Coordinates of C-alpha atoms in Angstrom, one line a residue:
M1 CA 74.7 144.7 70.5
Q2 CA 73.6 145.2 74.1
T3 CA 70.4 143.5 75.4
R4 CA 68.9 142.4 78.7
G5 CA 67.9 138.9 79.9
A6 CA 67.1 136.7 82.9
V7 CA 69.9 134.5 84.1
V8 CA 70.6 132.2 87.0
R9 CA 74.1 132.5 88.4
Q10 CA 74.1 129.3 90.4
T11 CA 71.9 126.5 91.7
P12 CA 69.7 126.6 93.6
G13 CA 69.1 130.1 92.6
K14 CA 66.5 132.6 91.2
Y15 CA 66.3 134.4 87.9
E16 CA 67.7 137.9 87.8
V17 CA 67.7 140.4 85.0
V18 CA 71.1 141.6 83.8
D19 CA 72.7 143.5 80.9
L20 CA 74.1 141.2 78.2
E21 CA 76.0 141.4 74.9
V22 CA 74.5 139.3 72.1
D23 CA 76.6 138.3 69.0
D24 CA 75.4 139.0 65.5
P25 CA 74.2 135.9 63.6
G26 CA 76.7 133.8 61.8
P27 CA 76.1 131.3 59.0
G28 CA 73.0 129.3 59.6
E29 CA 71.8 131.6 62.4
I30 CA 69.3 134.4 62.9
Q31 CA 68.9 137.2 65.5
V32 CA 65.4 137.6 66.9
K33 CA 63.7 140.4 68.8
M34 CA 61.5 138.6 71.3
V35 CA 57.8 139.4 71.5
A36 CA 56.7 136.8 74.1
S37 CA 58.0 133.8 76.1
G38 CA 56.1 131.2 78.0
M39 CA 57.4 130.5 81.6
C40 CA 57.7 126.7 81.5
H41 CA 58.5 124.6 84.6
S42 CA 61.6 123.2 82.9
D43 CA 63.3 126.6 83.3
D44 CA 62.6 126.5 87.0
H45 CA 64.1 123.0 87.1
V46 CA 67.3 124.7 85.9
A47 CA 67.1 127.2 88.7
T48 CA 66.5 124.5 91.4
G49 CA 69.2 122.3 90.0
D50 CA 66.9 119.4 89.1
I51 CA 68.2 119.9 85.5
P52 CA 72.0 120.5 85.6
V53 CA 73.5 122.6 82.9
G54 CA 76.9 123.0 81.4
V55 CA 77.8 126.6 82.4
Y56 CA 76.7 129.5 84.7
P57 CA 75.5 132.2 84.3
F58 CA 72.7 130.5 82.3
A59 CA 70.0 132.5 80.5
G60 CA 66.6 130.8 80.7
G61 CA 63.6 130.5 78.5
H62 CA 62.8 128.0 75.7
E63 CA 59.2 128.6 74.7
G64 CA 59.2 131.8 72.7
A65 CA 58.2 133.8 69.6
G66 CA 59.6 136.9 68.0
I67 CA 60.5 138.8 64.8
V68 CA 63.8 138.2 62.9
S69 CA 66.0 141.4 63.2
K70 CA 69.1 140.0 61.4
A71 CA 69.8 137.0 59.3
G72 CA 73.1 135.3 58.6
A73 CA 74.0 133.4 55.5
N74 CA 72.7 129.9 54.8
N75 CA 69.7 130.3 57.0
K76 CA 67.2 128.3 54.8
G77 CA 65.2 131.3 53.7
L78 CA 64.6 133.1 56.9
K79 CA 64.9 136.9 56.6
E80 CA 64.5 140.1 58.5
G81 CA 60.9 140.8 59.4
D82 CA 59.8 137.2 59.5
H83 CA 57.8 136.0 62.4
V84 CA 59.1 132.9 64.1
V85 CA 58.2 130.5 66.8
F86 CA 61.1 128.7 68.5
S87 CA 61.1 124.9 68.8
F88 CA 63.0 124.1 72.1
L89 CA 64.2 121.0 70.3
P90 CA 66.2 121.8 67.1
S91 CA 65.9 119.6 64.1
C92 CA 68.8 119.3 61.6
G93 CA 66.6 117.4 59.0
H94 CA 69.2 114.8 58.1
C95 CA 70.2 112.7 61.1
R96 CA 68.7 109.2 61.6
W97 CA 65.9 110.6 63.8
C98 CA 64.8 113.5 61.6
A99 CA 65.0 111.3 58.5
S100 CA 62.7 108.8 60.3
G101 CA 60.1 111.4 61.1
M102 CA 61.2 111.8 64.8
Q103 CA 62.5 115.3 64.8
N104 CA 62.0 115.5 68.6
L105 CA 64.9 113.1 69.0
C106 CA 67.3 114.9 66.6
D107 CA 70.9 114.4 67.4
L108 CA 71.4 118.1 68.0
G109 CA 69.4 117.7 71.2
A110 CA 72.5 116.3 72.9
G111 CA 73.8 119.9 73.2
L112 CA 70.7 121.5 74.6
L113 CA 71.9 122.0 78.1
Q114 CA 75.6 122.7 77.4
G115 CA 74.9 126.4 77.0
S116 CA 77.2 126.9 74.0
R117 CA 76.6 126.3 70.3
W118 CA 76.1 122.6 69.9
E119 CA 78.8 122.3 67.2
D120 CA 81.4 124.1 69.3
P121 CA 81.4 123.8 73.1
N122 CA 83.7 126.9 73.4
S123 CA 81.4 129.2 71.4
F124 CA 78.8 131.3 73.1
R125 CA 76.4 133.9 71.7
L126 CA 75.7 135.7 75.0
K127 CA 78.0 137.4 77.4
L128 CA 77.7 139.5 80.5
A129 CA 77.9 143.2 79.5
D130 CA 80.0 143.7 82.7
G131 CA 83.2 141.7 82.2
G132 CA 82.3 139.7 79.1
Q133 CA 81.8 136.4 81.0
P134 CA 80.1 133.8 78.7
V135 CA 76.5 133.1 79.4
G136 CA 74.9 129.8 78.5
Q137 CA 71.7 129.6 76.4
M138 CA 68.8 127.4 77.4
C139 CA 68.2 124.9 74.5
G140 CA 70.5 127.2 72.4
I141 CA 67.8 129.9 72.3
S142 CA 67.2 131.6 75.7
T143 CA 63.8 133.2 75.2
F144 CA 64.1 135.2 78.5
V145 CA 66.4 137.6 76.6
E146 CA 65.1 140.7 74.7
T147 CA 67.2 139.9 71.6
T148 CA 68.7 136.5 71.1
T149 CA 70.9 134.9 68.4
V150 CA 69.9 131.3 67.6
S151 CA 70.4 128.5 65.0
Q152 CA 67.8 128.4 62.2
D153 CA 67.4 124.7 63.2
S154 CA 65.4 126.0 66.2
C155 CA 63.1 128.3 64.2
V156 CA 59.8 127.8 62.5
K157 CA 58.4 130.6 60.4
V158 CA 54.7 131.4 61.1
P159 CA 52.1 133.6 59.4
D160 CA 52.4 137.3 60.3
D161 CA 48.7 137.4 61.5
I162 CA 49.2 134.9 64.2
P163 CA 49.4 136.7 67.6
L164 CA 52.9 135.9 68.9
D165 CA 51.9 136.4 72.6
V166 CA 50.0 133.0 72.4
A167 CA 51.8 131.5 69.4
C168 CA 54.9 131.2 71.7
L169 CA 53.1 128.5 73.7
V170 CA 53.3 125.9 70.8
G171 CA 57.1 125.9 71.0
C172 CA 56.9 123.7 74.1
G173 CA 53.9 123.3 76.4
V174 CA 51.1 122.9 73.9
G175 CA 52.8 120.4 71.6
T176 CA 54.2 118.5 74.6
G177 CA 50.9 118.1 76.3
W178 CA 48.8 117.6 73.2
G179 CA 51.2 115.1 71.8
S180 CA 51.5 113.2 75.1
A181 CA 47.9 112.3 74.6
V182 CA 47.5 112.1 70.8
N183 CA 51.0 110.8 69.8
S184 CA 52.6 109.1 72.7
G185 CA 49.5 107.9 74.5
G186 CA 47.6 107.0 71.4
V187 CA 44.3 108.2 72.9
Q188 CA 41.4 106.9 70.8
P189 CA 37.6 107.7 70.6
G190 CA 35.9 106.2 73.6
H191 CA 39.0 105.9 75.8
T192 CA 39.1 106.7 79.5
T193 CA 42.2 108.9 80.1
I194 CA 43.7 110.2 83.3
V195 CA 45.9 113.4 83.3
M196 CA 48.0 113.8 86.5
G197 CA 49.0 117.4 87.0
I198 CA 47.2 120.3 85.4
G199 CA 49.8 122.9 84.6
G200 CA 51.1 124.2 81.3
I201 CA 51.6 120.7 80.0
G202 CA 48.8 118.8 81.6
I203 CA 46.1 121.3 80.4
N204 CA 47.1 120.6 76.9
A205 CA 47.1 116.8 77.4
V206 CA 43.5 117.4 78.4
Q207 CA 42.9 119.3 75.2
G208 CA 44.6 116.6 73.2
A209 CA 42.6 113.8 74.8
S210 CA 39.4 115.7 74.1
H211 CA 40.4 116.3 70.5
A212 CA 41.2 112.6 70.1
G213 CA 37.7 111.6 71.2
A214 CA 38.2 110.3 74.7
S215 CA 34.8 109.7 76.4
N216 CA 36.2 110.2 79.9
I217 CA 39.0 112.6 80.8
I218 CA 39.9 112.7 84.5
A219 CA 42.1 115.6 85.5
V220 CA 44.1 115.2 88.8
D221 CA 45.4 118.2 90.7
P222 CA 45.2 119.3 94.3
V223 CA 44.6 123.0 93.3
A224 CA 40.9 123.8 92.8
F225 CA 41.6 126.5 90.2
K226 CA 43.5 124.1 88.0
R227 CA 40.7 121.5 88.3
E228 CA 38.2 124.1 87.2
K229 CA 40.3 125.1 84.3
A230 CA 40.7 121.5 83.2
Q231 CA 37.0 121.1 83.0
E232 CA 36.7 124.3 80.9
L233 CA 39.2 122.8 78.4
G234 CA 37.7 119.3 78.0
A235 CA 38.0 117.3 81.2
T236 CA 34.9 115.4 82.1
H237 CA 35.9 114.9 85.7
A238 CA 38.4 116.7 88.0
V239 CA 39.7 115.3 91.3
E240 CA 42.4 116.0 93.9
S241 CA 44.1 112.6 94.0
I242 CA 45.2 109.8 91.6
E243 CA 43.4 107.4 94.0
E244 CA 40.1 109.1 93.3
A245 CA 40.8 109.2 89.6
T246 CA 41.6 105.5 89.5
E247 CA 38.3 104.6 91.1
I248 CA 36.4 106.7 88.7
A249 CA 38.3 105.1 85.7
K250 CA 37.5 101.7 87.0
G251 CA 33.8 102.7 87.3
F252 CA 33.8 103.4 83.6
T253 CA 35.7 100.2 82.6
N254 CA 34.1 97.4 84.5
G255 CA 36.9 97.5 87.1
Q256 CA 39.7 97.4 84.6
G257 CA 41.2 100.9 84.9
A258 CA 42.2 103.8 82.5
D259 CA 43.2 103.1 78.9
V260 CA 45.9 105.8 79.2
S261 CA 47.4 107.7 82.2
I262 CA 49.6 110.7 81.5
V263 CA 52.0 112.0 84.1
T264 CA 52.5 115.8 83.7
I265 CA 53.2 116.7 87.4
G266 CA 55.6 119.7 87.7
V267 CA 58.1 117.8 89.8
T268 CA 57.6 114.2 88.9
K269 CA 58.8 111.6 91.4
P270 CA 59.0 107.8 91.0
E271 CA 55.9 107.2 93.1
H272 CA 53.8 109.3 90.7
V273 CA 54.8 106.9 87.9
G274 CA 53.9 103.9 90.2
N275 CA 50.5 105.4 90.9
A276 CA 49.8 105.9 87.3
F277 CA 50.9 102.4 86.5
A278 CA 48.4 101.1 89.1
S279 CA 45.6 103.1 87.4
I280 CA 45.7 101.5 84.0
R281 CA 44.0 98.4 82.6
K282 CA 45.6 95.4 80.9
Q283 CA 47.5 96.6 77.8
G284 CA 47.0 100.2 79.1
T285 CA 49.7 102.9 78.7
V286 CA 51.4 105.2 81.1
V287 CA 53.0 108.2 79.4
V288 CA 55.6 110.0 81.6
T289 CA 56.1 113.6 80.4
G290 CA 56.9 115.4 83.6
L291 CA 60.4 116.0 84.9
G292 CA 61.9 116.1 88.4
D293 CA 65.4 115.2 89.5
I294 CA 66.7 113.8 86.2
T295 CA 69.4 111.8 87.9
E296 CA 66.9 109.9 90.1
V297 CA 66.8 106.1 89.4
G298 CA 64.0 103.6 90.1
V299 CA 60.3 103.3 89.5
P300 CA 58.1 101.3 91.9
I301 CA 56.1 99.1 89.5
P302 CA 55.3 95.4 89.9
I303 CA 57.2 93.4 87.3
G304 CA 54.5 90.8 87.2
E305 CA 51.9 93.4 86.1
L306 CA 54.3 94.7 83.5
T307 CA 54.7 91.3 82.0
L308 CA 51.5 89.4 82.6
F309 CA 49.1 92.4 81.9
E310 CA 51.2 93.7 79.1
K311 CA 51.1 97.2 80.5
K312 CA 53.1 99.8 78.7
L313 CA 55.3 102.5 80.3
K314 CA 56.9 105.1 78.0
G315 CA 58.5 108.5 78.1
S316 CA 57.4 111.4 75.9
L317 CA 59.7 114.2 74.7
F318 CA 57.8 117.2 73.1
G319 CA 54.8 114.9 72.8
S320 CA 56.7 112.7 70.3
S321 CA 56.0 115.5 67.7
N322 CA 57.9 116.8 64.7
P323 CA 58.3 120.5 65.4
K324 CA 58.8 121.7 61.9
A325 CA 55.5 120.1 60.9
D326 CA 53.5 120.1 64.1
I327 CA 54.0 123.8 65.2
P328 CA 52.3 125.1 62.1
K329 CA 49.6 122.4 62.5
M330 CA 48.9 123.5 66.1
L331 CA 48.6 127.1 64.9
D332 CA 46.2 126.0 62.1
L333 CA 44.1 124.2 64.7
Y334 CA 44.1 127.4 66.8
N335 CA 42.9 129.5 63.7
H336 CA 40.1 127.0 63.2
G337 CA 38.9 127.1 66.8
K338 CA 40.0 123.6 67.5
L339 CA 42.8 124.4 69.9
K340 CA 42.6 127.0 72.7
L341 CA 45.6 129.1 73.3
D342 CA 44.4 132.4 74.7
E343 CA 42.6 130.6 77.6
L344 CA 45.9 129.0 78.7
V345 CA 47.5 132.4 79.7
T346 CA 46.7 133.1 83.3
K347 CA 48.9 136.2 83.6
Q348 CA 51.3 138.3 81.6
Y349 CA 54.6 139.6 83.1
K350 CA 57.3 142.0 82.2
L351 CA 60.9 140.7 82.0
D352 CA 61.7 142.3 85.3
E353 CA 58.9 140.3 86.9
V354 CA 60.3 136.9 85.9
A355 CA 61.1 135.9 89.5
Q356 CA 57.5 136.8 90.6
G357 CA 56.1 134.7 87.7
Y358 CA 57.9 131.6 89.1
E359 CA 56.7 132.4 92.6
D360 CA 53.2 132.5 91.3
M361 CA 53.7 129.2 89.5
H362 CA 54.9 127.5 92.7
A363 CA 51.9 128.9 94.5
G364 CA 49.5 127.3 92.0
K365 CA 48.2 130.5 90.6
N366 CA 49.1 130.0 87.0
I367 CA 48.3 127.6 84.2
R368 CA 50.8 129.5 82.1
G369 CA 52.6 132.8 82.8
V370 CA 53.9 134.6 79.7
L371 CA 56.6 137.2 79.5
I372 CA 55.8 140.1 77.2
F373 CA 58.6 142.1 75.8
D374 CA 58.4 145.8 74.9

């Protein structure tokens, strides 16, 4: 069937909306009519070339929710009319990582950026309507497309009464930020926590740290609007620079430093990690969640501090969460008023406004922009 979606044709480039052909679902797949998609910075990394992908044109979007319009065979119970939230990380359920409770590291993730089906590098579910050229799918789902065909391994069924225009956010940003604090960072009651970068990920690291019981949550961002938003969602302090945050943290810890520093800067560079490392105490933890140029090598940290102070430096993918379990958990917290989702959405956009949405993100106007489909 014919549909429309936002693609990048080359890098560096911008998203443009084009006519597409989408395949019917095969075994283990479903077709979904999109309702909403978050506009995550990772999709912009694809447009800038910070994250290289396997094929162009490439249809963006990986944080979405919609309604099943068709279901293929062997789809684990998903049927037409079901409401689903996508997990940008698929989980097969039987590889070493899934079986060990680490679905975020599922072996299927190796194919997320190749654009094709992960089991067949020559098989594509999207094509340009004009000429039939194959179009790659971001994370195998491409939520910037009005109707998309995806693997059931990327889908989580959710209750019909959950508003999908905010439920879409738990498919990436919410779980990534929240889990960076609660799972990866191990924030505990009484901790002093720094969050560097208050965008769609960092704001949820603030929420996670607050939920975990941190006494002091110091948000760092040069944009005043984002600092104000952080304080609305749980930050006890909000400053412009990591240097200011480090001094505040030391003031609460007898000069030791933060228990946990979480790096959620939109374009993360090695020096950001070094600054976070300097902000933590002995046995403290730096969690690196943000992405920049993923080919860049080298982090400026003193080896002596790493060894003698037993400081910990770790990465965090999807907040070290288990999507099939944690996406419903996030929505349950939302239903019980313990997780804020509506407050995360700064502005809604139509599909044809996708480029404007990313311009607004770069200008620091949005915590999270959301595409709303008709």
